[in-house]
XYZ file of C-alpha atoms in Angstrom:
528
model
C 43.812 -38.480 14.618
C 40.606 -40.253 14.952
C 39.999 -38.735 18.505
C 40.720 -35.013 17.546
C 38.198 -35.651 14.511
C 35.698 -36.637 17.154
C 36.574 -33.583 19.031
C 35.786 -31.703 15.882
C 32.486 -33.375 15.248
C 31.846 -32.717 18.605
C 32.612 -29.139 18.888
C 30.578 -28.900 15.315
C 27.372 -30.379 16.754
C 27.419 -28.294 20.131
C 27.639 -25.244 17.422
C 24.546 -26.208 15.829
C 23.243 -27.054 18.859
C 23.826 -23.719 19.988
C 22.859 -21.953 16.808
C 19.481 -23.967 17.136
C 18.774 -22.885 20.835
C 19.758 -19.223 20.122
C 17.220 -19.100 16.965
C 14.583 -20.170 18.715
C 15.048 -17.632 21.632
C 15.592 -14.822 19.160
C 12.000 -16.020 17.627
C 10.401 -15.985 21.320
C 11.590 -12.651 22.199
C 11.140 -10.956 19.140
C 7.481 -12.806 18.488
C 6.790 -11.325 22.365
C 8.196 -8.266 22.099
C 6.458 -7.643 18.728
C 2.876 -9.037 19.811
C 2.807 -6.936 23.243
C 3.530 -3.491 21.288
C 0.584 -4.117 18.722
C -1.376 -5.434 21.747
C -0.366 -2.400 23.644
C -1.097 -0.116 20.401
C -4.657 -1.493 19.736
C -5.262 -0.947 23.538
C -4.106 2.867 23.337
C -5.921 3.085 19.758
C -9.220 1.365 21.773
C -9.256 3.784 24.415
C -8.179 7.080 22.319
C -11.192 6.071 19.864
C -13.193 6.335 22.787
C -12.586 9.892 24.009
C -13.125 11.079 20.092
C -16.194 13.216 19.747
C -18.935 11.795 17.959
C -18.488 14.443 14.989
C -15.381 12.599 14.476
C -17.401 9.275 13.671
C -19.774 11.403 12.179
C -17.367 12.108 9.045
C -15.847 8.823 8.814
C -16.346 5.667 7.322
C -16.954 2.405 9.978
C -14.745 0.640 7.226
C -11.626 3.040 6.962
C -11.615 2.846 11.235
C -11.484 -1.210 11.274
C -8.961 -1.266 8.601
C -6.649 1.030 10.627
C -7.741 -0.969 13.975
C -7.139 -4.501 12.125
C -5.094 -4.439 8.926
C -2.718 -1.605 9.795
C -2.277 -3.052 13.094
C -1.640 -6.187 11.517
C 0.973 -5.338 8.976
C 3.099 -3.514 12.022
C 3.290 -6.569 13.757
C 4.373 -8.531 11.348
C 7.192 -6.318 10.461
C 8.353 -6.321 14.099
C 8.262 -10.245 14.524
C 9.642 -10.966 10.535
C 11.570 -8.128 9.630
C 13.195 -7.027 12.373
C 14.264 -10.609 13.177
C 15.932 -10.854 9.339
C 17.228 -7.418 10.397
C 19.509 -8.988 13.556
C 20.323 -12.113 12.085
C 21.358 -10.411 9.021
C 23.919 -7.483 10.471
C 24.910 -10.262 12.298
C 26.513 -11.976 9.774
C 27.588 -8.791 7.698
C 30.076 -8.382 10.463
C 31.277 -11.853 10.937
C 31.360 -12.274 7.063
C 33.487 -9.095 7.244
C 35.654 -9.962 9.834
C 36.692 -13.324 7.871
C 37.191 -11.118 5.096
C 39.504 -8.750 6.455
C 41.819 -11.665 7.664
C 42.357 -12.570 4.204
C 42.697 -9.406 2.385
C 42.237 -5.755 3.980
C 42.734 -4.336 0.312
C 40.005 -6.940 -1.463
C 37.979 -5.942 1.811
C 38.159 -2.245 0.574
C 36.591 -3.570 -3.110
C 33.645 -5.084 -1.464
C 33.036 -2.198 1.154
C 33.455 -0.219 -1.761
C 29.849 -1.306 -3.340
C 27.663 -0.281 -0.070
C 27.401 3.076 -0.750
C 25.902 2.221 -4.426
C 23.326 0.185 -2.466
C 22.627 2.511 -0.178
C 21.420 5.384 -2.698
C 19.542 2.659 -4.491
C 17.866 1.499 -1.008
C 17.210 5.358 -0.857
C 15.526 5.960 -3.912
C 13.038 3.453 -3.908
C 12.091 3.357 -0.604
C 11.140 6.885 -1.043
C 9.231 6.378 -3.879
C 7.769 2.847 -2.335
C 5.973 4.529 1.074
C 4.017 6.583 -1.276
C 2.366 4.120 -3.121
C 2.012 1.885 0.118
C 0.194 5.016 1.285
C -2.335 4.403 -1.248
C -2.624 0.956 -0.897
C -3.483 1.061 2.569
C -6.081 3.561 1.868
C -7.858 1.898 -0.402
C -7.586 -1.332 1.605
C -9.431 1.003 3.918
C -12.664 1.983 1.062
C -12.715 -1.727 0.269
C -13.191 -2.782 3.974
C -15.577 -0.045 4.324
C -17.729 -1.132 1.055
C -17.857 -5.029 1.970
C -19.231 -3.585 5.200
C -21.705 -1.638 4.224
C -22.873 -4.277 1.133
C -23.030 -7.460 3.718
C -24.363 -5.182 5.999
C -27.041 -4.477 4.341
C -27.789 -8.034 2.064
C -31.401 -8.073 3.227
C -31.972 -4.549 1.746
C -29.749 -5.249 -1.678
C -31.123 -8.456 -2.185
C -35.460 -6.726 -1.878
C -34.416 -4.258 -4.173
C -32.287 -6.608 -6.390
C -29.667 -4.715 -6.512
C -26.778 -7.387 -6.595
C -25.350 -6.435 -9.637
C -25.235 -3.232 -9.153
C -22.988 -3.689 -5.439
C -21.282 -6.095 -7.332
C -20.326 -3.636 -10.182
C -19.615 -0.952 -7.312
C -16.793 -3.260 -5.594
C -15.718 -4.174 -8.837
C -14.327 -0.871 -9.506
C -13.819 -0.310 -5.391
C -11.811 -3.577 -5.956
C -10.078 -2.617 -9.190
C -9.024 0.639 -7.516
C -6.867 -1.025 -4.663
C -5.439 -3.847 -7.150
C -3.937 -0.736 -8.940
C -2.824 0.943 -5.841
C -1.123 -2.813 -4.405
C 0.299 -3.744 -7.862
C 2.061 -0.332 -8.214
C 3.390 -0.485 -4.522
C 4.100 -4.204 -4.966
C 6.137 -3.389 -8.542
C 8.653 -0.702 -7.297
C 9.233 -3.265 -3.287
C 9.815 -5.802 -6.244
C 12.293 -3.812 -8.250
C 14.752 -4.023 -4.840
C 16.020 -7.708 -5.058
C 17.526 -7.378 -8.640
C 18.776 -4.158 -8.336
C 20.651 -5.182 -4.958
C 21.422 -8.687 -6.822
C 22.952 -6.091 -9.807
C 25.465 -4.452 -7.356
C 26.570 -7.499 -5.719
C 27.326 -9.042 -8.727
C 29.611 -6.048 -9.699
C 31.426 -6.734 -6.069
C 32.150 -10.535 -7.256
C 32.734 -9.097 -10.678
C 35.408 -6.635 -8.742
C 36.929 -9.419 -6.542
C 37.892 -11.346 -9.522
C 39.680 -8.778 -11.352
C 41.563 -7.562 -7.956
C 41.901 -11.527 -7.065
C 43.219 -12.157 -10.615
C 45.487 -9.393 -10.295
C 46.847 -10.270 -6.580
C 47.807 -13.498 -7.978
C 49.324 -12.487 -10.583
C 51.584 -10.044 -7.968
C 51.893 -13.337 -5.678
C 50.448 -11.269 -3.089
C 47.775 -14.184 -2.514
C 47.158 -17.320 -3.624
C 44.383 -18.883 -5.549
C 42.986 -20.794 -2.775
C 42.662 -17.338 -0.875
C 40.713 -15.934 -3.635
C 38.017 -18.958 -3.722
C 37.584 -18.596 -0.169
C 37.477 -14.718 -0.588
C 34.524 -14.837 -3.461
C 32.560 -17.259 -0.941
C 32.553 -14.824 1.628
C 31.513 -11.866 -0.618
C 28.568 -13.977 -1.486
C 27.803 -14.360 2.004
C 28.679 -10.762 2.451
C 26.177 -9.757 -0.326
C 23.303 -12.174 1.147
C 22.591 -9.753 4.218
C 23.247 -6.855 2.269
C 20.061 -7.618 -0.455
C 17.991 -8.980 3.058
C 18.727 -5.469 5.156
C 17.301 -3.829 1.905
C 14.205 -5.782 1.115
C 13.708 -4.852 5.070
C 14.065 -1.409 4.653
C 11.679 -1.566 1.606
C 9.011 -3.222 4.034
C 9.497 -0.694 6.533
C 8.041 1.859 4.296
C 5.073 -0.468 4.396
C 4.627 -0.671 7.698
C 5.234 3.332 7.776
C 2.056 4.006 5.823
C 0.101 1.805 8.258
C 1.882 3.717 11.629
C 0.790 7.095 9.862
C -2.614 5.910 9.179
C -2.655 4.254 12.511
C -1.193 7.643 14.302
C -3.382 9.645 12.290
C -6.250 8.821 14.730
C -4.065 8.711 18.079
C -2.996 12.613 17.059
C -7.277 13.395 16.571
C -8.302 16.417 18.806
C -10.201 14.322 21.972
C -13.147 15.115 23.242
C -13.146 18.296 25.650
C -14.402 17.867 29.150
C -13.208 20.685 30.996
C -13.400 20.014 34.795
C -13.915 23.010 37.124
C -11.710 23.597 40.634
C -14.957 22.956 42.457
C -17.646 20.675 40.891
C -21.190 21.410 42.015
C -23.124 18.712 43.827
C -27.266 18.118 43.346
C -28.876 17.338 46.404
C -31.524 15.593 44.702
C -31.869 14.678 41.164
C -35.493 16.121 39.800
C -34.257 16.232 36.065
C -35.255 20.018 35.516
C -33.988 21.312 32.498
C -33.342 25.108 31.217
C -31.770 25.994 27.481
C -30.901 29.564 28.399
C -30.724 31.703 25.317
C -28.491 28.669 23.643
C -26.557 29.563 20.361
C -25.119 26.646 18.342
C -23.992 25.550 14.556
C -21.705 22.551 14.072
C -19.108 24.859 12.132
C -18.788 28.093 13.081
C -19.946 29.802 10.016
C -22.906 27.875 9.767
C -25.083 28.402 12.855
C -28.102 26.596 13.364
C -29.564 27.826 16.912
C -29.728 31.529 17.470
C -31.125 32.236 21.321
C -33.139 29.025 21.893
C -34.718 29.404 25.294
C -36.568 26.070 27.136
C -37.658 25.551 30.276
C -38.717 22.100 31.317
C -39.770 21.013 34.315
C -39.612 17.911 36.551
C -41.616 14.799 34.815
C -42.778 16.788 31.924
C -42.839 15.467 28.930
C -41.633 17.428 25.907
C -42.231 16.059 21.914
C -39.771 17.688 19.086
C -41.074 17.679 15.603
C -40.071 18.461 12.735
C -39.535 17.386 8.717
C -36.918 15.225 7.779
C -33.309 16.822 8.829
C -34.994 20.012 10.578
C -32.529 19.124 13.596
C -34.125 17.133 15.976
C -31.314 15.138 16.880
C -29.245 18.456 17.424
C -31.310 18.725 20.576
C -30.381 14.893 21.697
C -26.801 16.382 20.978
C -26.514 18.849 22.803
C -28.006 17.884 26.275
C -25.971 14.837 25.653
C -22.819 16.820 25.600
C -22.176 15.208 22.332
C -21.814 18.297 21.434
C -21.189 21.780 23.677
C -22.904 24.923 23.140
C -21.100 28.051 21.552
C -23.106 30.474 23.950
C -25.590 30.583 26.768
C -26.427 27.651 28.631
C -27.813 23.928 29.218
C -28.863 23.449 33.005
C -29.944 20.400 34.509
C -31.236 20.982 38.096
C -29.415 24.618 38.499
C -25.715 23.037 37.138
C -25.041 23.747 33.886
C -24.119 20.902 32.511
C -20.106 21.948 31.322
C -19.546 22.028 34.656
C -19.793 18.650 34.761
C -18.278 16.123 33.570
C -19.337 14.180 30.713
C -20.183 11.063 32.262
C -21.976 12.777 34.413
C -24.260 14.495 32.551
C -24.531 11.385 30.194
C -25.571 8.679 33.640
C -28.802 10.821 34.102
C -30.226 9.731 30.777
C -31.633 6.820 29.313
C -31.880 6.488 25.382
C -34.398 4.472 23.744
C -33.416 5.224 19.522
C -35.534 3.980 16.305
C -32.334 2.211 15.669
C -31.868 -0.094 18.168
C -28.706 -1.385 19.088
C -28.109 -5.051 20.585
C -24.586 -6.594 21.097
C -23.584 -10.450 20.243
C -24.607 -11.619 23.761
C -28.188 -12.970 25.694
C -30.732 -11.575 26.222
C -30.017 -11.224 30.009
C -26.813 -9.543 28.942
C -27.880 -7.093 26.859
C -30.673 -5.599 29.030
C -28.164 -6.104 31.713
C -26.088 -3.378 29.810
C -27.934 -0.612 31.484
C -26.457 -0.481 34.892
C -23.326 -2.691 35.895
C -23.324 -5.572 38.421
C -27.329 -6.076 37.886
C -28.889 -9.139 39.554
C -30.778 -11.664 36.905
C -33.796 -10.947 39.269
C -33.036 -7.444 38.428
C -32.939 -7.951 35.190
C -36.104 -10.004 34.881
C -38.054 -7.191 37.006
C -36.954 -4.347 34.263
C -37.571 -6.743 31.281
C -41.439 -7.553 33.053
C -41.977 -3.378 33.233
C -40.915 -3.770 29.660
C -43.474 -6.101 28.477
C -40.007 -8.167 27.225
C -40.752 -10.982 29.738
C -43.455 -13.033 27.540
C -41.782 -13.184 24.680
C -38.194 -13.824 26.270
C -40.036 -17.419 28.170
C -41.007 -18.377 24.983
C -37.832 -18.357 23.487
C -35.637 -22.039 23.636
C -33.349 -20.476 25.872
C -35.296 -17.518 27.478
C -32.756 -14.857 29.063
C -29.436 -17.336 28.478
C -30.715 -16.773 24.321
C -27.761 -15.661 22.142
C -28.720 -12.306 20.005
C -26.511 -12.454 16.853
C -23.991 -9.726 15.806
C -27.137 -7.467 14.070
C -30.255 -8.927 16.297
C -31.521 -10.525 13.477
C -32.877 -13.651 15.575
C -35.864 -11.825 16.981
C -38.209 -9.169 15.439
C -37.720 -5.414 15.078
C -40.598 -4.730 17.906
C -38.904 -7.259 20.143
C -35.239 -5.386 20.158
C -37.320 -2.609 21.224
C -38.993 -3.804 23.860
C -35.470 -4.906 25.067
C -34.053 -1.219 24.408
C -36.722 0.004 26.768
C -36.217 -2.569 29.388
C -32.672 -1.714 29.147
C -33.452 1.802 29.784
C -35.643 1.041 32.836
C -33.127 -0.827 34.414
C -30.991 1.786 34.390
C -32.952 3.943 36.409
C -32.074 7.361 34.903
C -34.086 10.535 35.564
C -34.454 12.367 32.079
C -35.384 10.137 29.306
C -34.385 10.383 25.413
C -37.187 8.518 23.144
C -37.630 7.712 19.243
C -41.078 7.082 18.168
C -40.651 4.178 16.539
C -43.931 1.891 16.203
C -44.712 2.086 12.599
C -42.822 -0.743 11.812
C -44.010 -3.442 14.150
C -47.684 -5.411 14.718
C -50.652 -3.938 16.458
C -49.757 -5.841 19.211
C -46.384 -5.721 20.054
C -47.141 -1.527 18.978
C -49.234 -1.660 22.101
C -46.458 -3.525 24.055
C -44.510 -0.945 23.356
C -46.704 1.722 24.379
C -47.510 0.601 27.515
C -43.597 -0.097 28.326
C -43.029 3.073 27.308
C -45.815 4.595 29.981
C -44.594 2.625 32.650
C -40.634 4.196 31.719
C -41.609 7.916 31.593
C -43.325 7.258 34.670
C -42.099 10.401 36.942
C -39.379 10.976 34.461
C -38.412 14.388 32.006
C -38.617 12.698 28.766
C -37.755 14.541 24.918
C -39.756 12.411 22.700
C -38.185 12.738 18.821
C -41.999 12.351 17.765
C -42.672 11.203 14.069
C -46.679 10.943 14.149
C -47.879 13.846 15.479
C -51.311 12.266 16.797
C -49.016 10.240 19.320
C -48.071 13.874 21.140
C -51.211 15.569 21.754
C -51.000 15.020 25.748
C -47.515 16.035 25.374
C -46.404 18.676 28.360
C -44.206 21.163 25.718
C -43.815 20.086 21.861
C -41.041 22.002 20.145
C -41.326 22.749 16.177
C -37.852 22.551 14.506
C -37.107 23.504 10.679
C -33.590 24.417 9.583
C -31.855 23.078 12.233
C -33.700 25.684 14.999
C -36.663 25.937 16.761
C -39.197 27.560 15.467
C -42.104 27.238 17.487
C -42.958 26.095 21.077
C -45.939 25.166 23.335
C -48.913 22.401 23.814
C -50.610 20.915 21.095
C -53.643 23.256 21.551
C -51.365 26.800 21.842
C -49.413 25.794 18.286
C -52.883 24.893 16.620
C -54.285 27.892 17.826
C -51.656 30.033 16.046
C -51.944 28.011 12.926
C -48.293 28.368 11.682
C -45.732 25.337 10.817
C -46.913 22.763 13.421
C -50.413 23.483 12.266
C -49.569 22.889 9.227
C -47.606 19.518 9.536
C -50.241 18.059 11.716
C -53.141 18.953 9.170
C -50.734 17.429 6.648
C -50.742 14.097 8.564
C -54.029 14.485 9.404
C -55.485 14.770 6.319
C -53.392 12.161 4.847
C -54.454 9.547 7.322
C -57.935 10.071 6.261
C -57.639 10.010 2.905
C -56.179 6.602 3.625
């Protein structure tokens, strides 16, 4: 007797042994297999987000994106690793539990089996009604990522204008907004448990009646019926679990849509031709012939805008405050494509090319400069691939970036922060243009942007900028108009067209808009 108790002990152990082993296995796969299809997900969402056009980024909020990159992601994932594993384990033991059950009583079996579809409708109803308000939540997770971004962002800006309270009372009611949205969505998930609790208490209550009466028949004994109620407790375990899941799903559905929302975004065009023309040599000529454009159709900015600029000329575009001078960055970008006529760049127009293509001949140097978490070396280093340090140092020396970089503690190997903030506003320039030189490209897209820096480092810049337009086409968005004088071609833009073209001395001459603006300036300066 003692042995065959041993035996049993034995056989008992190895089955939690076993059930041990298996559980952690389940865990490992399902943690893998749920980690490599987010990882796979935010690789596909990473690379779709970067064939989007830029009018897509355009009308959306940097917030709303990272919350569908991040939190969305996040929330899928966790539902594949939890939920799903709950999910197995738990129609696992529905069917063992049912099994047992059936071996007792086929007839009590029915009573329980009986209560499913009563769960089922209730399972229906509010998940239904749950995705909705998950919906919502998720969205305005999305506004309150998208406001903490933009007030952090900006600190140095709220806190000179001292307008703390005033962010403060703006997240307040961003914040306020998506408590509403996540108690509401949290309220009816919640509602699940007791309702599924509800109907298997109405099984047990069931199973005692139909016990009490099968006993009563002699059709089964008492000790049947206790082991019979245990199982339907087991039985209605799973039952409540596989319904919380399904409520969690409809969670993880409002992040998918949101997520799939921007994989299903109309990419960016770039229409390849059967036979791509090849430049013999690149000179950076440019021709807008008789160019029509509007970013919505009804709503058209350029009407027959004809340019012609030639090799190394350099060509200033003025204009008031939203006249469209970044509509002409746009477009010989390929940012955006033309809705008639043509943009050539040394004969080709540039749609038959490809968008990379057009976009390696030109080097950008923007008012708002743009340095990643990385050194110094790095960053300049950003304009052409595999560049040598002595590369690097040559481009950042043309730059007028070299002086300042040796002074630093750590020279190139110094580590620019997330916004730049570690060096001045005149320096990140001087690295933008270096950048740009390094790159070597032959048409060149400048921001006049000196106004906010030290004589100096203004002159710095200057010069850096002479030795980069050296031989080069360059557009210069021009914002003083005594810096564009010597300027090759300046075009006037108002209303998102252009309305006048020449040198300084043709547009004075005809003393229309530009004449106007630069008397403006000029007579502003001197009153000064």
């Amino acid at each position: 007797m003692t042995i065959k108790f041993l035996i049993f002990l034995f056989f008992v152990f190895l089955l939690y042994i076993g059930s041990s082993v298996f559980s952690f296995i389940q865990q490992y796969v399902m943690s893998s297999v749920a980690q490599r299809t987010v990882y796979d997900m935010r690789r596909d969402l990473k690379e779709k987000m970067a064939r989007m056009p830029l009018k897509y980024y355009d009308t959306r909020s940097n917030g709303d994106i990272l919350s569908r990159a991040v939190n969305d992601m996040d929330n899928i994932a966790n539902t594949l690793q939890q939920s799903l594993t709950q999910a197995i384990t738990a129609i696992v033991q529905i069917i063992g539990v049912l099994i047992m059950m059936l071996t007792i009583s086929w007839q009590m079996t029915l009573i329980v089996v009986a209560t499913v579809p009563l769960s089922i409708i209730i399972v229906g109803i509010i998940a239904s009604k749950s995705q909705a308000f998950f919906a919502a939540q998720q969205r305005n997770l999305g506004i309150l990522n998208d406001t903490v971004e933009e007030t952090y962002g900006g600190q140095t800006i709220v806190k000179a204008f001292g307008q703390e309270k005033k962010t403060l009372v703006k997240f307040e009611e961003v914040n306020d907004d998506y408590y509403k949205a996540a108690k509401k969505a949290q309220f009816i998930s919640g509602i699940m448990m007791p309702m599924m609790q509800f109907v298997g208490n109405l099984g047990y209550v069931a199973v005692c009646v139909g016990g009490g009466i099968f006993v009563t028949n002699g059709t089964l004994q008492v000790g049947e019926i206790q082991s019979f109620t245990q199982y339907v407790q087991l039985f209605s375990q799973p039952i409540s679990s596989v319904a919380n899941i399904a409520n969690v799903i409809q969670s993880t559905i409002a992040s998918a849509e949101r997520v799939f929302e921007i994989m299903d975004e109309e990419e960016e065009q770039d229409m390849i031709p059967e036979t791509i023309p090849t430049i013999k040599e690149e000179q950076g000529k440019i021709v807008f012939d008789h160019v029509k454009f509007g970013y919505s159709p009804d709503k058209p900015l350029m009407n027959d805008l004809q340019i012609n600029v030639n090799q190394g000329q350099m060509v200033a575009i003025v204009g008031p405050t939203g006249a469209g001078k970044t509509t002409i960055i746009n477009l010989l970008m390929r940012f955006y494509d033309v809705d008639d006529g043509a943009i050539r760049i040394d004969g080709v127009d540039t749609r038959d090319m490809t968008k990379d293509e057009v976009r390696a001949k030109f080097g950008m140097v923007l008012q708002d400069t743009w340095l990643f978490s990385g050194t110094i070396a790095e960053n300049i280093a950003y304009g052409r691939e595999g560049a040598t340090l002595d590369e690097v140092v040559g481009a950042a020396k043309a730059a007028y970036a070299d002086d300042f970089i040796r002074r630093l503690p750590d020279g190139y190997d110094t580590v620019l922060n997330e916004e730049g903030s570690n060096i001045s506003q005149g320096q990140k320039q001087l690295l933008t243009i270096a950048r740009a030189i390094l790159s070597d490209p032959s048409i060149l897209i400048l921001d006049e942007a000196t106004s906010s820096v030290d004589t100096r480092t203004e002159l710095n810049i200057q010069l850096a900028m002479g030795n980069l337009m050296e031989g080069r086409t360059s557009f210069v968005i021009a914002h003083r108009l005594s810096t564009i004088r010597d300027a090759d071609l300046i075009l006037v833009m108002n209303h998102g067209d252009v309305i006048e073209q020449g040198t300084h001395q043709e547009l004075l001459s005809e003393n229309g808009f530009y004449a106007d603006l630069y008397n403006s300036q000029f007579t502003g300066s001197q009153a000064v």
